[in-house]
Short mmCIF file of C-alpha atoms and ligand atoms in Angstrom, two decimals:
data_model
loop_
_atom_site.label_atom_id
_atom_site.label_comp_id
_atom_site.label_asym_id
_atom_site.label_seq_id
_atom_site.Cartn_x
_atom_site.Cartn_y
_atom_site.Cartn_z
CA UNK S 14 65.63 161.24 91.08
CA UNK S 15 65.36 157.40 89.69
CA UNK S 16 64.26 154.75 92.30
CA UNK S 17 67.78 153.16 92.18
CA UNK S 18 68.94 156.76 93.49
CA UNK S 19 66.25 156.80 95.97
CA UNK S 20 67.61 153.04 97.00
CA UNK S 21 71.16 154.39 97.99
CA UNK S 22 69.89 156.46 100.59
CA UNK S 23 68.24 153.86 102.83
CA UNK S 24 69.44 153.32 106.13
CA UNK S 25 69.35 149.62 105.99
CA UNK S 26 70.03 147.36 109.11
CA UNK S 27 73.57 147.03 109.83
CA UNK S 28 73.23 142.79 109.61
CA UNK S 29 72.52 143.63 105.94
CA UNK S 30 76.06 144.10 105.23
CA UNK S 31 76.47 140.72 106.44
CA UNK S 32 73.60 138.67 104.65
CA UNK S 33 75.29 136.73 101.79
CA UNK S 34 73.58 134.85 98.71
CA UNK S 35 73.76 132.47 96.43
CA UNK S 36 76.27 133.40 93.47
CA UNK S 37 74.81 130.33 91.07
CA UNK S 38 72.11 132.69 89.95
CA UNK S 39 74.64 134.87 88.42
CA UNK S 40 76.33 132.32 86.40
CA UNK S 41 72.35 131.88 85.37
CA UNK S 42 72.22 135.66 84.52
CA UNK S 43 75.10 135.20 82.64
CA UNK S 44 74.42 131.82 80.58
CA UNK S 45 70.71 133.61 79.97
CA UNK S 46 72.51 136.74 78.19
CA UNK S 47 74.46 134.54 75.86
CA UNK S 48 71.47 132.38 74.94
CA UNK S 49 69.52 135.24 74.04
CA UNK S 50 72.59 136.41 71.79
CA UNK S 51 71.49 132.79 69.98
CA UNK S 52 74.56 130.65 71.72
CA UNK S 53 73.47 127.17 72.94
CA UNK S 54 74.23 126.68 76.32
CA UNK S 55 74.51 123.59 78.33
CA UNK S 56 73.23 124.30 81.69
CA UNK S 57 75.12 122.22 84.12
CA UNK S 58 74.89 125.45 86.54
CA UNK S 59 72.02 125.23 88.47
CA UNK S 60 70.62 122.23 91.11
CA UNK S 61 67.19 122.04 89.58
CA UNK S 62 65.51 119.06 87.68
CA UNK S 63 63.99 119.30 84.35
CA UNK S 64 62.12 116.21 85.11
CA UNK S 65 58.21 116.54 85.56
CA UNK S 66 56.87 116.15 89.60
CA UNK S 67 55.26 112.53 89.43
CA UNK S 68 51.35 112.82 88.26
CA UNK S 69 50.02 111.26 91.52
CA UNK S 70 51.35 113.57 93.35
CA UNK S 71 49.93 116.56 91.10
CA UNK S 72 46.76 114.95 91.07
CA UNK S 73 46.47 114.70 95.17
CA UNK S 74 47.08 118.43 95.21
CA UNK S 75 44.85 119.30 92.57
CA UNK S 76 42.24 117.25 94.28
CA UNK S 77 43.03 119.07 97.62
CA UNK S 78 42.23 122.61 95.86
CA UNK S 79 39.24 121.41 94.73
CA UNK S 80 38.40 119.91 97.91
CA UNK S 81 38.81 123.51 99.44
CA UNK S 82 42.32 123.15 100.79
CA UNK S 83 42.60 126.51 100.20
CA UNK S 84 42.56 127.99 103.59
CA UNK S 85 45.20 128.19 106.47
CA UNK S 86 46.13 125.09 108.11
CA UNK S 87 47.88 124.04 111.63
CA UNK S 88 51.15 125.97 111.53
CA UNK S 89 53.14 122.59 112.17
CA UNK S 90 51.65 121.39 109.02
CA UNK S 91 48.67 118.95 108.57
CA UNK S 92 48.85 116.12 110.85
CA UNK S 93 48.73 113.25 107.62
CA UNK S 94 51.90 114.82 106.44
CA UNK S 95 53.44 114.94 109.46
CA UNK S 96 52.76 111.11 110.52
CA UNK S 97 53.49 110.39 107.01
CA UNK S 98 56.82 112.15 107.69
CA UNK S 99 57.57 110.94 110.96
CA UNK S 100 57.20 107.21 109.48
CA UNK S 101 59.00 107.73 106.62
CA UNK S 102 62.13 109.62 107.78
CA UNK S 103 61.98 107.34 111.15
CA UNK S 104 62.09 104.08 108.76
CA UNK S 105 64.80 105.19 106.42
CA UNK S 106 67.03 106.10 109.48
CA UNK S 107 66.10 103.47 111.94
CA UNK S 108 64.83 105.99 114.40
CA UNK S 109 61.42 106.40 115.92
CA UNK S 110 59.97 109.90 115.33
CA UNK S 111 55.97 110.92 115.91
CA UNK S 112 54.28 113.81 114.37
CA UNK S 113 55.67 116.14 117.45
CA UNK S 114 58.87 115.77 116.18
CA UNK S 115 57.81 117.14 112.69
CA UNK S 116 57.12 121.07 111.60
CA UNK S 117 56.27 121.39 107.89
CA UNK S 118 57.97 124.06 106.17
CA UNK S 119 58.14 125.84 102.72
CA UNK S 120 61.05 123.81 101.39
CA UNK S 121 63.76 122.51 102.97
CA UNK S 122 66.12 126.04 102.75
CA UNK S 123 63.77 127.24 105.92
CA UNK S 124 65.09 124.95 108.35
CA UNK S 125 68.37 126.50 108.23
CA UNK S 126 67.71 129.86 109.44
CA UNK S 127 65.20 128.70 111.92
CA UNK S 128 67.40 126.20 113.43
CA UNK S 129 69.95 128.90 113.83
CA UNK S 130 67.49 131.36 115.41
CA UNK S 131 66.23 128.47 117.68
CA UNK S 132 69.72 127.23 119.20
CA UNK S 133 72.50 130.21 118.13
CA UNK S 134 73.21 132.97 120.39
CA UNK S 135 75.21 136.21 119.14
CA UNK S 136 78.85 135.48 119.26
CA UNK S 137 78.22 131.37 118.88
CA UNK S 138 80.33 129.38 116.73
CA UNK S 139 78.91 127.03 113.95
CA UNK S 140 80.66 124.94 112.21
CA UNK S 141 80.08 124.41 108.72
CA UNK S 142 80.89 122.80 105.60
CA UNK S 143 83.38 125.06 102.68
CA UNK S 144 82.83 124.14 100.00
CA UNK S 145 79.14 124.06 101.06
CA UNK S 146 75.63 125.25 100.30
CA UNK S 147 76.39 129.12 100.73
CA UNK S 148 73.44 129.91 103.00
CA UNK S 149 74.89 128.60 105.89
CA UNK S 150 77.39 130.65 106.30
CA UNK S 151 75.17 133.92 105.44
CA UNK S 152 72.69 133.15 107.65
CA UNK S 153 75.22 132.32 110.56
CA UNK S 154 76.85 135.50 110.22
CA UNK S 155 73.62 137.87 109.27
CA UNK S 156 72.07 136.09 112.39
CA UNK S 157 74.95 137.56 114.49
CA UNK S 158 77.09 134.29 115.04
CA UNK S 159 80.77 133.24 113.77
CA UNK S 160 81.00 131.10 110.99
CA UNK S 161 83.74 128.35 111.15
CA UNK S 162 84.00 126.51 108.05
CA UNK S 163 86.06 122.96 107.70
CA UNK S 164 86.71 121.41 104.48
CA UNK S 165 87.14 118.11 102.18
CA UNK S 166 90.39 116.20 101.26
CA UNK S 167 89.96 114.56 97.84
CA UNK S 168 91.57 110.68 98.25
CA UNK S 169 91.79 108.19 95.58
CA UNK S 170 88.30 107.02 96.34
CA UNK S 171 86.40 109.32 97.71
CA UNK S 172 86.41 112.96 99.51
CA UNK S 173 87.21 112.64 103.08
CA UNK S 174 85.78 115.09 106.01
CA UNK S 175 88.63 116.94 107.00
CA UNK S 176 87.82 115.80 110.89
CA UNK S 177 91.27 117.19 111.85
CA UNK S 178 90.09 120.59 110.86
CA UNK S 179 87.06 120.19 112.84
CA UNK S 180 88.50 119.18 115.90
CA UNK S 181 90.87 121.97 115.92
CA UNK S 182 88.27 124.42 115.56
CA UNK S 183 86.06 123.73 118.42
CA UNK S 184 86.32 125.69 121.08
CA UNK S 185 84.62 126.68 124.17
CA UNK S 186 82.59 129.08 121.82
CA UNK S 187 81.54 126.34 119.42
CA UNK S 188 77.73 125.59 119.94
CA UNK S 189 76.93 124.11 116.35
CA UNK S 190 77.81 121.92 113.98
CA UNK S 191 76.02 121.87 110.56
CA UNK S 192 76.48 118.72 108.43
CA UNK S 193 75.59 118.12 104.71
CA UNK S 194 76.05 114.30 104.65
CA UNK S 195 75.60 113.56 100.56
CA UNK S 196 76.84 116.85 100.21
CA UNK S 197 76.27 119.70 97.47
CA UNK S 198 78.84 120.57 95.76
CA UNK S 199 81.11 117.30 96.25
CA UNK S 200 78.73 114.67 96.52
CA UNK S 201 80.99 113.40 99.15
CA UNK S 202 79.45 110.89 101.78
CA UNK S 203 80.98 110.40 105.08
CA UNK S 204 82.08 106.69 106.09
CA UNK S 205 80.51 105.24 109.02
CA UNK S 206 83.72 106.21 111.04
CA UNK S 207 83.40 109.57 109.86
CA UNK S 208 80.32 109.89 111.37
CA UNK S 209 80.71 107.86 114.36
CA UNK S 210 83.40 110.37 115.24
CA UNK S 211 81.32 113.39 114.37
CA UNK S 212 78.94 112.23 116.90
CA UNK S 213 81.66 111.53 119.26
CA UNK S 214 82.95 115.17 118.84
CA UNK S 215 79.17 116.35 119.30
CA UNK S 216 78.48 114.44 122.54
CA UNK S 217 82.17 115.49 123.98
CA UNK S 218 81.65 119.22 123.43
CA UNK S 219 77.84 119.13 123.59
CA UNK S 220 76.98 120.34 120.06
CA UNK S 221 73.73 120.86 118.34
CA UNK S 222 73.57 119.33 115.16
CA UNK S 223 71.71 120.60 111.56
CA UNK S 224 71.96 117.75 109.44
CA UNK S 225 70.89 118.61 106.14
CA UNK S 226 70.06 115.71 104.39
CA UNK S 227 68.53 117.36 101.26
CA UNK S 228 69.85 114.44 99.34
CA UNK S 229 69.62 111.44 101.75
CA UNK S 230 67.08 110.00 99.27
CA UNK S 231 68.81 110.68 95.92
CA UNK S 232 71.29 107.67 95.65
CA UNK S 233 71.85 105.30 92.83
CA UNK S 234 73.07 102.25 94.95
CA UNK S 235 73.97 101.19 98.95
CA UNK S 236 71.92 102.96 101.72
CA UNK S 237 72.05 106.48 103.16
CA UNK S 238 72.87 106.79 106.87
CA UNK S 239 72.03 109.78 109.47
CA UNK S 240 74.12 110.97 112.13
CA UNK S 241 70.81 111.20 113.96
CA UNK S 242 70.71 107.48 114.39
CA UNK S 243 73.82 107.35 116.30
CA UNK S 244 73.30 106.60 120.04
CA UNK S 245 72.64 110.18 121.80
CA UNK S 246 72.60 112.14 118.45
CA UNK S 247 68.28 112.10 118.14
CA UNK S 248 68.20 114.32 120.74
CA UNK S 249 70.71 116.83 119.79
CA UNK S 250 70.28 116.73 116.08
CA UNK S 251 67.38 118.42 113.60
CA UNK S 252 67.23 116.57 110.32
CA UNK S 253 66.50 118.88 107.23
CA UNK S 254 64.15 116.81 104.83
CA UNK S 255 63.23 118.12 101.50
CA UNK S 256 60.52 117.10 98.74
CA UNK S 257 62.52 118.93 96.03
CA UNK S 258 65.42 116.56 95.15
CA UNK S 259 63.62 113.19 95.40
CA UNK S 260 60.38 113.91 94.22
CA UNK S 261 61.15 116.70 91.52
CA UNK S 262 59.30 119.58 93.51
CA UNK S 263 61.80 122.31 93.89
CA UNK S 264 58.98 125.02 92.98
CA UNK S 265 56.13 123.50 95.27
CA UNK S 266 58.40 124.41 98.16
CA UNK S 267 57.85 121.74 100.64
CA UNK S 268 59.78 120.41 102.92
CA UNK S 269 60.29 119.92 106.94
CA UNK S 270 62.35 120.14 110.02
CA UNK S 271 62.49 116.89 112.33
CA UNK S 272 63.76 116.52 115.79
CA UNK S 273 63.76 116.79 119.36
CA UNK S 274 60.48 118.32 120.04
CA UNK S 275 61.70 121.41 122.36
CA UNK S 276 63.37 122.72 119.05
CA UNK S 277 60.70 121.71 116.83
CA UNK S 278 58.46 123.57 118.98
CA UNK S 279 60.44 126.78 118.86
CA UNK S 280 60.48 126.13 114.72
CA UNK S 281 56.90 126.09 114.83
CA UNK S 282 56.44 129.40 116.40
CA UNK S 283 58.63 130.90 113.93
CA UNK S 284 56.53 129.21 111.32
CA UNK S 285 53.68 131.41 113.05
CA UNK S 286 55.58 133.79 112.99
CA UNK S 287 56.79 134.03 109.41
CA UNK S 288 54.58 132.79 107.42
CA UNK S 289 51.90 131.32 109.41
CA UNK S 290 51.83 127.66 107.43
CA UNK S 291 53.18 126.27 104.48
CA UNK S 292 50.81 125.91 101.74
CA UNK S 293 47.88 123.92 102.80
CA UNK S 294 47.29 121.78 99.46
CA UNK S 295 50.73 121.21 98.77
CA UNK S 296 51.01 119.42 101.92
CA UNK S 297 48.32 116.87 100.45
CA UNK S 298 50.94 116.13 97.75
CA UNK S 299 53.42 115.44 100.12
CA UNK S 300 51.21 112.56 101.50
CA UNK S 301 50.60 111.23 98.12
CA UNK S 302 54.37 111.47 97.53
CA UNK S 303 55.39 109.40 100.50
CA UNK S 304 52.64 106.77 100.88
CA UNK S 305 51.97 106.51 97.19
CA UNK S 306 53.49 104.73 94.39
CA UNK S 307 57.50 105.37 94.34
CA UNK S 308 57.53 104.25 90.65
CA UNK S 309 58.54 107.52 88.77
CA UNK S 310 60.98 108.30 92.06
CA UNK S 311 62.47 105.37 90.86
CA UNK S 312 62.39 105.97 87.10
CA UNK S 313 63.70 109.22 88.06
CA UNK S 314 67.01 107.82 89.24
CA UNK S 315 67.54 105.65 86.51
CA UNK S 316 67.44 109.11 84.23
CA UNK S 317 69.93 110.26 86.97
CA UNK S 318 72.25 107.40 86.82
CA UNK S 319 72.59 107.54 82.99
CA UNK S 320 73.28 110.97 82.96
CA UNK S 321 75.95 110.81 85.56
CA UNK S 322 77.36 107.93 83.52
CA UNK S 323 77.62 110.38 80.66
CA UNK S 324 79.32 113.07 82.55
CA UNK S 325 81.83 110.87 84.20
CA UNK S 326 82.75 108.82 81.02
CA UNK S 327 83.35 112.42 79.08
CA UNK S 328 84.91 114.21 81.97
CA UNK S 329 87.56 111.30 82.67
CA UNK S 330 88.61 111.22 78.89
CA UNK S 331 89.32 115.06 79.16
CA UNK S 332 93.21 115.87 79.44
CA UNK S 333 94.03 117.26 83.16
CA UNK S 334 90.58 116.13 84.27
CA UNK S 335 89.92 113.63 86.66
CA UNK S 336 86.35 112.81 88.97
CA UNK S 337 85.63 110.67 91.17
CA UNK S 338 82.21 108.53 90.81
CA UNK S 339 79.58 109.60 93.34
CA UNK S 340 76.30 107.33 94.27
CA UNK S 341 74.57 110.48 95.34
CA UNK S 342 73.07 113.92 94.96
CA UNK S 343 73.28 114.62 91.16
CA UNK S 344 76.52 116.48 91.16
CA UNK S 345 80.30 115.74 89.66
CA UNK S 346 83.08 117.66 91.22
CA UNK S 347 85.68 117.47 88.85
CA UNK S 348 89.27 118.02 89.61
CA UNK S 349 90.36 120.33 86.54
CA UNK S 350 93.63 121.47 88.37
CA UNK S 351 95.64 120.07 85.12
CA UNK S 352 93.20 121.67 82.57
CA UNK S 353 93.17 124.98 84.15
CA UNK S 354 96.89 125.05 84.22
CA UNK S 355 97.21 123.63 80.07
CA UNK S 356 94.78 126.75 79.14
CA UNK S 357 96.98 128.90 81.12
CA UNK S 358 94.29 130.63 82.87
CA UNK S 359 94.89 132.14 86.52
CA UNK S 360 91.98 130.29 88.09
CA UNK S 361 88.58 129.43 88.77
CA UNK S 362 87.09 132.34 87.42
CA UNK S 363 88.95 133.09 84.31
CA UNK S 364 88.32 129.04 83.29
CA UNK S 365 84.12 129.00 83.82
CA UNK S 366 84.63 132.33 81.50
CA UNK S 367 86.78 131.08 78.77
CA UNK S 368 84.69 127.44 78.63
CA UNK S 369 81.23 129.29 78.85
CA UNK S 370 82.16 131.57 76.13
CA UNK S 371 83.97 129.13 73.71
CA UNK S 372 82.05 125.87 74.22
CA UNK S 373 78.52 127.19 75.94
CA UNK S 374 78.88 124.80 78.54
CA UNK S 375 77.83 126.82 81.93
CA UNK S 376 78.85 125.46 85.50
CA UNK S 377 79.65 126.79 88.69
CA UNK S 378 83.34 126.23 90.35
CA UNK S 379 84.65 125.85 93.90
CA UNK S 380 84.46 129.77 94.82
CA UNK S 381 80.55 129.25 94.41
CA UNK S 382 80.58 127.03 97.32
CA UNK S 383 82.64 129.72 99.91
CA UNK S 384 86.01 131.46 99.93
CA UNK S 385 88.92 128.69 99.25
CA UNK S 386 90.29 127.57 102.67
CA UNK S 387 94.53 128.32 103.63
CA UNK S 388 96.51 125.80 101.91
CA UNK S 389 93.60 124.79 98.92
CA UNK S 390 95.68 124.24 95.86
CA UNK S 391 93.44 122.21 93.71
CA UNK S 392 90.94 123.53 91.11
CA UNK S 393 87.28 122.25 90.81
CA UNK S 394 83.99 122.64 89.12
CA UNK S 395 80.60 121.47 90.25
CA UNK S 396 78.23 119.95 87.22
CA UNK S 397 74.73 119.59 87.99
CA UNK S 398 73.28 116.86 85.63
CA UNK S 399 70.13 117.40 86.60
CA UNK S 400 68.74 119.88 84.21
CA UNK S 401 70.34 118.87 81.04
CA UNK S 402 69.97 115.74 79.10
CA UNK S 403 72.10 112.84 78.26
CA UNK S 404 72.47 113.88 74.31
CA UNK S 405 73.25 117.36 76.21
CA UNK S 406 75.59 116.31 78.16
CA UNK S 407 77.30 114.24 75.51
CA UNK S 408 77.41 117.24 73.10
CA UNK S 409 78.45 119.98 75.66
CA UNK S 410 81.36 117.78 77.52
CA UNK S 411 82.46 116.64 74.02
CA UNK S 412 83.09 120.41 73.34
CA UNK S 413 84.50 120.90 76.59
CA UNK S 414 86.98 117.96 75.82
CA UNK S 415 87.86 119.51 72.55
CA UNK S 416 88.76 122.83 73.82
CA UNK S 417 91.02 121.57 76.29
CA UNK S 418 92.83 119.00 73.83
CA UNK S 419 93.36 122.36 71.63
CA UNK S 420 95.52 123.13 74.22
CA UNK S 421 97.82 120.03 74.52
N1 PMP Z 25 70.46 122.23 101.46
C1 PMP Z 25 71.24 121.58 100.43
C2 PMP Z 25 72.56 121.08 100.26
C3 PMP Z 25 70.95 122.42 99.06
O1 PMP Z 25 71.54 121.68 97.94
C4 PMP Z 25 69.85 122.41 98.84
C5 PMP Z 25 68.92 123.44 97.49
N2 PMP Z 25 70.12 123.46 96.30
C6 PMP Z 25 68.66 123.05 99.90
C7 PMP Z 25 69.44 122.66 101.02
C8 PMP Z 25 67.41 123.35 99.67
O2 PMP Z 25 66.66 123.04 98.98
P1 PMP Z 25 64.89 123.36 99.05
O3 PMP Z 25 64.47 124.35 100.00
O4 PMP Z 25 64.44 123.10 97.60
O5 PMP Z 25 64.49 122.32 99.64
#
């Protein structure tokens, strides 16, 4: 019998049937298969960066390795990094945190599961964004909760949070709210009023909030806001922080949970149970990132802004496509309803495949971020421009434009 046949006989835990994944990896595999056949691929599908980690961060970690920081370290992270995170995150949000509020993590992603393990009982309802990072609903359901989606509405200038849906879906079983302001995939950002209304709802219904702030520092102008800074919210909010995006450190796996001490202490006990500690020497890189020269991070944002502008110019010149201008994240989320209709495609997936096969432009669609909600009748793509050069953006999206024009 082959190993695969053996695998089918395994009596897996029932909860495994509820475990989701990130389907973007399937898009990657499809694009890679076409590349092997010699096709030029324009990789807009994966939210990873093709830019190097700043040199001072690399040097600090290498020095730490040479200095013997290759042992276990405290479960909550090294004190220097916890202090630096408390100071940086507090300063940027107008809040006071100390190291007691910080638990260092191997990336931002682990904060999601640990937050749920600390605060969600089986049967509890959790509000989460859809479209949204697919790990929220995967882990809510996997851990026995009930995932309750809320969406966004496209306006003339911005995506609005569907606050009515959020209010309507709060029940006596609703315990938690997951908010990803500066949002993947739409790049939407809450207005001050939206944040205030969410905070009111959280206080009124005694909800605890996971504020996924993965893109808090990835912005081209203006200043980010955190729901944690609103009155009464710091004591009921856990912030997901990551070094991945701001410092081009996705593969380092370095992030943190920041929040009220009783919850952060549980998260640290989960660290003990799951990985003991985050890689010791990478944490020195984190200290250098936060306390060192920010010139490289600024230069990275300038590069990303050039790419955003190139992507917006090409998309908004394409028939049947329009795209709002986001000031944050490295995603654009164009509405392609007209283009889908022009090509005669019957939905997101057939349009994605047509474009990939004909032009090599590879991207995710709305459906990679959750099933469409009732009443949705528009088609959207998510293009990540973090891993494609401006020249590639112009070339690839030029091909997309020519393809759609051939149908007009
Ligand atoms: N939250 C959001 C919204 C994300 O897009 C990502 C990464 N794509 C993460 C969390 C996790 O990032 P990481 O684990 O690399 O910190």
